[in-house]
Short mmCIF file of C-alpha atoms in Angstrom, two decimals:
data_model
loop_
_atom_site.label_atom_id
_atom_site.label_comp_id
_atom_site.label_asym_id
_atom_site.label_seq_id
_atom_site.Cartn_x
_atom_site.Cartn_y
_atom_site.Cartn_z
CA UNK U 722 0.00 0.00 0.00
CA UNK U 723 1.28 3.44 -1.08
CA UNK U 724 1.52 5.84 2.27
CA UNK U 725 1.87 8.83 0.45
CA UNK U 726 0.16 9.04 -2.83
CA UNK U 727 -0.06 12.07 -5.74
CA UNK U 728 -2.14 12.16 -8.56
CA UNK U 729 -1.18 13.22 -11.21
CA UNK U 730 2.15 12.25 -11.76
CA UNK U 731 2.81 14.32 -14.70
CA UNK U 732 1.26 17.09 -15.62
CA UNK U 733 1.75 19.24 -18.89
CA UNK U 734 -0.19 22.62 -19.46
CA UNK U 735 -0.89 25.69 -21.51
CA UNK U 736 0.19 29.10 -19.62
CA UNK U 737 -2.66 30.82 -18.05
CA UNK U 738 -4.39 27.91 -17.27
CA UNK U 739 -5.96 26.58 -13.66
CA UNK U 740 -4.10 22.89 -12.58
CA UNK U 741 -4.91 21.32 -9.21
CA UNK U 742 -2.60 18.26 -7.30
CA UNK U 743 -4.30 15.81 -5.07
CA UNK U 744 -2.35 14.09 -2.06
CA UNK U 745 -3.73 11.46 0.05
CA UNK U 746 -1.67 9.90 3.07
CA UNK U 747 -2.88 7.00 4.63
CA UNK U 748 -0.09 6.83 7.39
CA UNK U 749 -2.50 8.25 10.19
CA UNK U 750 -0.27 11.64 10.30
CA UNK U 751 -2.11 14.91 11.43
CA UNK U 752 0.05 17.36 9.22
CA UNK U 753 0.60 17.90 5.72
CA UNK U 754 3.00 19.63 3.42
CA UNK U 755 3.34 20.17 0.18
CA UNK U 756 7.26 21.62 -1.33
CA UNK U 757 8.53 22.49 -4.62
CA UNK U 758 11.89 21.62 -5.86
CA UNK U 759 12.90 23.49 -8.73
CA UNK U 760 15.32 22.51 -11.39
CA UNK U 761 18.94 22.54 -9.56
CA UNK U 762 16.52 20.37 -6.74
CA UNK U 763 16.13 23.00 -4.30
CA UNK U 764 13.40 21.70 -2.30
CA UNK U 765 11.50 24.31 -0.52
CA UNK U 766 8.12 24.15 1.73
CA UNK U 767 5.70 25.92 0.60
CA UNK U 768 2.43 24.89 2.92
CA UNK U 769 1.10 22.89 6.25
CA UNK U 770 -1.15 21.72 7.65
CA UNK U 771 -2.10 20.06 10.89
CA UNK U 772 -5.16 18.87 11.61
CA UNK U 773 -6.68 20.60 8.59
CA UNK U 774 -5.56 24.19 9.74
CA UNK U 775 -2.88 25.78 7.84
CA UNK U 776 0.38 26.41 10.03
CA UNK U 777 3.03 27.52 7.39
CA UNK U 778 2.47 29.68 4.60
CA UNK U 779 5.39 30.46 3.23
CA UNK U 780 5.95 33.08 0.52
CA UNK U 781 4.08 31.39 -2.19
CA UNK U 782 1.91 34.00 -4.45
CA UNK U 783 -1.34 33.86 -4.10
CA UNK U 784 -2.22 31.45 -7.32
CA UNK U 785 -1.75 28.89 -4.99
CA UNK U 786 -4.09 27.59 -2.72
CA UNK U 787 -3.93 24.72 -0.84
CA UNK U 788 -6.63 22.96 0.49
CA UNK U 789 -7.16 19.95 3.26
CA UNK U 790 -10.84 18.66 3.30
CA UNK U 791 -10.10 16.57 6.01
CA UNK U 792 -6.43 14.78 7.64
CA UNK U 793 -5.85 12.26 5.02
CA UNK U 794 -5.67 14.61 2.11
CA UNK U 795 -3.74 18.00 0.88
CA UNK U 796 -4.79 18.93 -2.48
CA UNK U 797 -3.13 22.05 -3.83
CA UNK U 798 -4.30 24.37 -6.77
CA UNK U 799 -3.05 26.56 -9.07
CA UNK U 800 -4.20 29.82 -10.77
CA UNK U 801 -3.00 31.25 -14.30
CA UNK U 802 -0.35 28.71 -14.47
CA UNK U 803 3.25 30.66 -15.12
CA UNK U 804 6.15 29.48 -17.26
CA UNK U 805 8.14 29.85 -13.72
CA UNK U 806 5.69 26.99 -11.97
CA UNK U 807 7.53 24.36 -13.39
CA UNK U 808 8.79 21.97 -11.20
CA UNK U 809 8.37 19.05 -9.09
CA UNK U 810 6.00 19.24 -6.28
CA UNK U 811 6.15 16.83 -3.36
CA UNK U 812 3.57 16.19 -1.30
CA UNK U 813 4.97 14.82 2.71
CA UNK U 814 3.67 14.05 5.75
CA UNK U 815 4.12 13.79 9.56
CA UNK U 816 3.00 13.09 12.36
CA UNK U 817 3.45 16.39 14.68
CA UNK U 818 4.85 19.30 13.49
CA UNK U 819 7.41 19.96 10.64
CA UNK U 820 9.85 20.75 13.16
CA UNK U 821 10.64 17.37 14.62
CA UNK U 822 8.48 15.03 13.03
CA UNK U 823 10.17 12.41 10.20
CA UNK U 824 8.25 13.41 7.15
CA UNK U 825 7.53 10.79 4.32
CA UNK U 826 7.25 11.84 0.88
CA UNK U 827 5.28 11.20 -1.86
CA UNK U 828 6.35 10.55 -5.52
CA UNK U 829 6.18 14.04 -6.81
CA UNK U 830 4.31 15.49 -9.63
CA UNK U 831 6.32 16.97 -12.33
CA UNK U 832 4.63 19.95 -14.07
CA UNK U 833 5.20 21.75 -17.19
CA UNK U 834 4.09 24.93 -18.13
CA UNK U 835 4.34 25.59 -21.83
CA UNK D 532 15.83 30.09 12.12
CA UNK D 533 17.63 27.02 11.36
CA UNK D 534 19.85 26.60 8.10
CA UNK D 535 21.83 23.75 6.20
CA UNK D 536 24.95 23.87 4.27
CA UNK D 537 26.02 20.94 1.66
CA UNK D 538 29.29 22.03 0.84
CA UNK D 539 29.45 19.36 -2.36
CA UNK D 540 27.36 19.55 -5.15
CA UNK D 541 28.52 16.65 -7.12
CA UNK D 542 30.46 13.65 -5.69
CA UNK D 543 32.06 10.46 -7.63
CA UNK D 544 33.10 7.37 -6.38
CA UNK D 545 34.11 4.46 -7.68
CA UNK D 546 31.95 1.52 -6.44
CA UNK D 547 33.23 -0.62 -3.45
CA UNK D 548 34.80 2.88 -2.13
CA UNK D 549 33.97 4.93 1.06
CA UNK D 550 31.79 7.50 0.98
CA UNK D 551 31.48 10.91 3.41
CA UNK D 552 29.09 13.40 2.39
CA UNK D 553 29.17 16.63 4.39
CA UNK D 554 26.30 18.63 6.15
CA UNK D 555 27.01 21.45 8.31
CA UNK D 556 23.87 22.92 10.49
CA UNK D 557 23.09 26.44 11.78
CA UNK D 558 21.09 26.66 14.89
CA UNK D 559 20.95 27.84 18.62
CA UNK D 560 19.61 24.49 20.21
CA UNK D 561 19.79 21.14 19.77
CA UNK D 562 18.80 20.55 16.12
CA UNK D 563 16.62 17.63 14.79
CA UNK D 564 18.82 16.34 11.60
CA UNK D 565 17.84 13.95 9.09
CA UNK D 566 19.09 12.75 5.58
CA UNK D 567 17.13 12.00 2.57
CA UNK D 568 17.77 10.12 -0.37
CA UNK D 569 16.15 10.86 -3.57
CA UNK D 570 16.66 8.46 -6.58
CA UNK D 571 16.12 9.62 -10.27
CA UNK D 572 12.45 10.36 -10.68
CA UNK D 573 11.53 10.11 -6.84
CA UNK D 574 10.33 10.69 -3.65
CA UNK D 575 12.51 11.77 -0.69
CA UNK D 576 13.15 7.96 1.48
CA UNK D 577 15.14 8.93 4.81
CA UNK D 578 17.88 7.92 5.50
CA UNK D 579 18.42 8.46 9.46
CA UNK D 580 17.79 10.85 11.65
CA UNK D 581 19.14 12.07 14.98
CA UNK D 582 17.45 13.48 18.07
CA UNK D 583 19.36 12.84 20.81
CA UNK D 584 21.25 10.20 22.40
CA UNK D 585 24.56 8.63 20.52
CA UNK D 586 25.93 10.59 18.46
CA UNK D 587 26.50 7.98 15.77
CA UNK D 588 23.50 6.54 14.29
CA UNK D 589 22.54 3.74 12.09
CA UNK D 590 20.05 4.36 9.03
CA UNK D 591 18.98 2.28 6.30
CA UNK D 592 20.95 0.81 3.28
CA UNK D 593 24.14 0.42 5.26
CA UNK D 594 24.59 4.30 5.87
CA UNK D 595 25.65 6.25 9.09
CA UNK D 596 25.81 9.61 9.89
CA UNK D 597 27.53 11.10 12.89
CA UNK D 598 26.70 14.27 14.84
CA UNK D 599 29.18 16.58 16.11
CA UNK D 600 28.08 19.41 18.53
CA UNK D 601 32.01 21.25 18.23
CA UNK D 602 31.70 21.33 14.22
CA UNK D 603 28.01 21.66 13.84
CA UNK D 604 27.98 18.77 11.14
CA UNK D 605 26.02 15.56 10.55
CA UNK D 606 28.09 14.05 8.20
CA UNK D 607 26.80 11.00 6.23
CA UNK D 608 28.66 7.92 5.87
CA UNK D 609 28.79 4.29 4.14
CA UNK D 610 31.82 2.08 4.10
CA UNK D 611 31.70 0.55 0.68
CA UNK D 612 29.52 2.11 -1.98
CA UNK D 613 27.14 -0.34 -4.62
CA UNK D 614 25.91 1.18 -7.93
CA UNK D 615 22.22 1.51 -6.64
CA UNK D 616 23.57 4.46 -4.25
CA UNK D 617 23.80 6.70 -6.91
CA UNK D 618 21.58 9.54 -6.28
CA UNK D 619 20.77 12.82 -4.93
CA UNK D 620 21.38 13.27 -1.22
CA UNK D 621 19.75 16.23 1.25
CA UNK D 622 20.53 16.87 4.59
CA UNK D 623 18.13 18.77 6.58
CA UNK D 624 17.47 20.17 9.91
CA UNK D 625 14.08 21.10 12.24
CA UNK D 626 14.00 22.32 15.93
CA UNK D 627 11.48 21.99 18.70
CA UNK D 628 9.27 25.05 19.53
CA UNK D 629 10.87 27.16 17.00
CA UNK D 630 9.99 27.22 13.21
CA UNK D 631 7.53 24.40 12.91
CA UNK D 632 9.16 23.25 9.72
CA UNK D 633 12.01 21.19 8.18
CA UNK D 634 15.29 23.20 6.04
CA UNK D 635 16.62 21.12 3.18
CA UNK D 636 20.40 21.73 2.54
CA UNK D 637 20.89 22.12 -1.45
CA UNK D 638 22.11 18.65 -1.97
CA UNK D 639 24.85 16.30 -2.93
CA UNK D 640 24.39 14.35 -6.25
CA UNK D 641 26.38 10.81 -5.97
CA UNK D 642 27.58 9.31 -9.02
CA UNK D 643 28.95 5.87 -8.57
CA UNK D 644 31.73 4.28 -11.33
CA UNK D 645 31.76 0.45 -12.13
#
């Protein structure tokens, strides 16, 4: 059984247009991330939450919007897709806090803006 | 706020040879530290991690990683390297009760010769 999942795994757009990524975890963690790693593999955080309330917002423009219906899933979406989104994004999780907790990651989903 | 320095970008090896790959932290307490692994095309698997306790610690795969207060490293270790342990290596760091998340170090990319 997969304990962190992503859907899509690739994902190839237009510029402009509205994507979304869906994460499930099915580790019994409370908190969520979701980090982008960009071409040279700098990964960087970008959201998380615990218990369905969002704890770090880092600065991340406002296309993005991440969203946790309930513990089990982080799905994140994206507005007016840039040529500058592309990247990986990787989907973790935790249980407790980023701080301290091991986090386990899911497969990524690679995303292309044309 | 916590930071994490990978001095080396790119390391080669030739299989069957030692292997050190260097991680230097930055922060006021006693830092959570973990290492990652990240083959081509996926997730993040850790390594090992250190909390507290011996400094030396055993991970996964045949890798070690020691922590040393004096230098502020957590370098990462394996005795005799195998083809399948080429990949791309992070080193990050968390802390209790202070930013709630985890800092990636840049990474070092591992190529292995037959």
């Amino acid at each position: 059984d997969t304990a962190v999942s992503q859907t899509p795994k690739y994902l190839v757009t237009q510029m402009g247009n509205d994507k979304s990524i869906k994460c499930e975890q099915n580790l019994g963690h409370d908190t969520m991330y979701w980090y982008k790693q960009d071409s040279k593999k700098f990964l960087k955080i970008m959201f998380s939450y615990n218990n369905k309330e969002l704890i770090i917002n880092e600065t991340v423009p406002n296309r993005f919007s991440p969203k946790s219906p309930d513990k089990a899933h982080l799905n994140l979406h994206i507005n007016s897709l840039e040529l500058g989104d592309s990247a990986v994004y990787f989907c973790a999780s935790s249980l407790g806090t980023g701080g301290t907790g091991t986090q386990y990651f899911g497969p990524g989903t690679r995303l292309l803006v044309l | 706020a916590q930071s994490v320095t990978q001095p080396d970008i790119h390391i080669t090896v030739s299989e069957g040879a030692s292997l050190e790959l260097r991680c230097n932290y930055s922060y006021g307490a006693t830092p959570y530290l973990f290492w990652y692994v990240q083959s081509p095309g996926q997730g993040l698997q850790l390594l090992l991690k250190y909390f507290s306790g011996d400094t030396l610690v055993q991970g996964i795969k045949g890798f070690e990683a020691e922590f040393k207060r004096s230098q502020s490293s957590f370098n990462l270790r394996k005795p005799s390297v195998h083809w399948s342990d080429a990949a791309e290596y992070f080193c990050a760091v968390g802390a209790q009760g202070g930013s709630e998340k985890l800092v990636f170090g840049k990474g070092t990319k591992l190529t292995v010769n037959p």
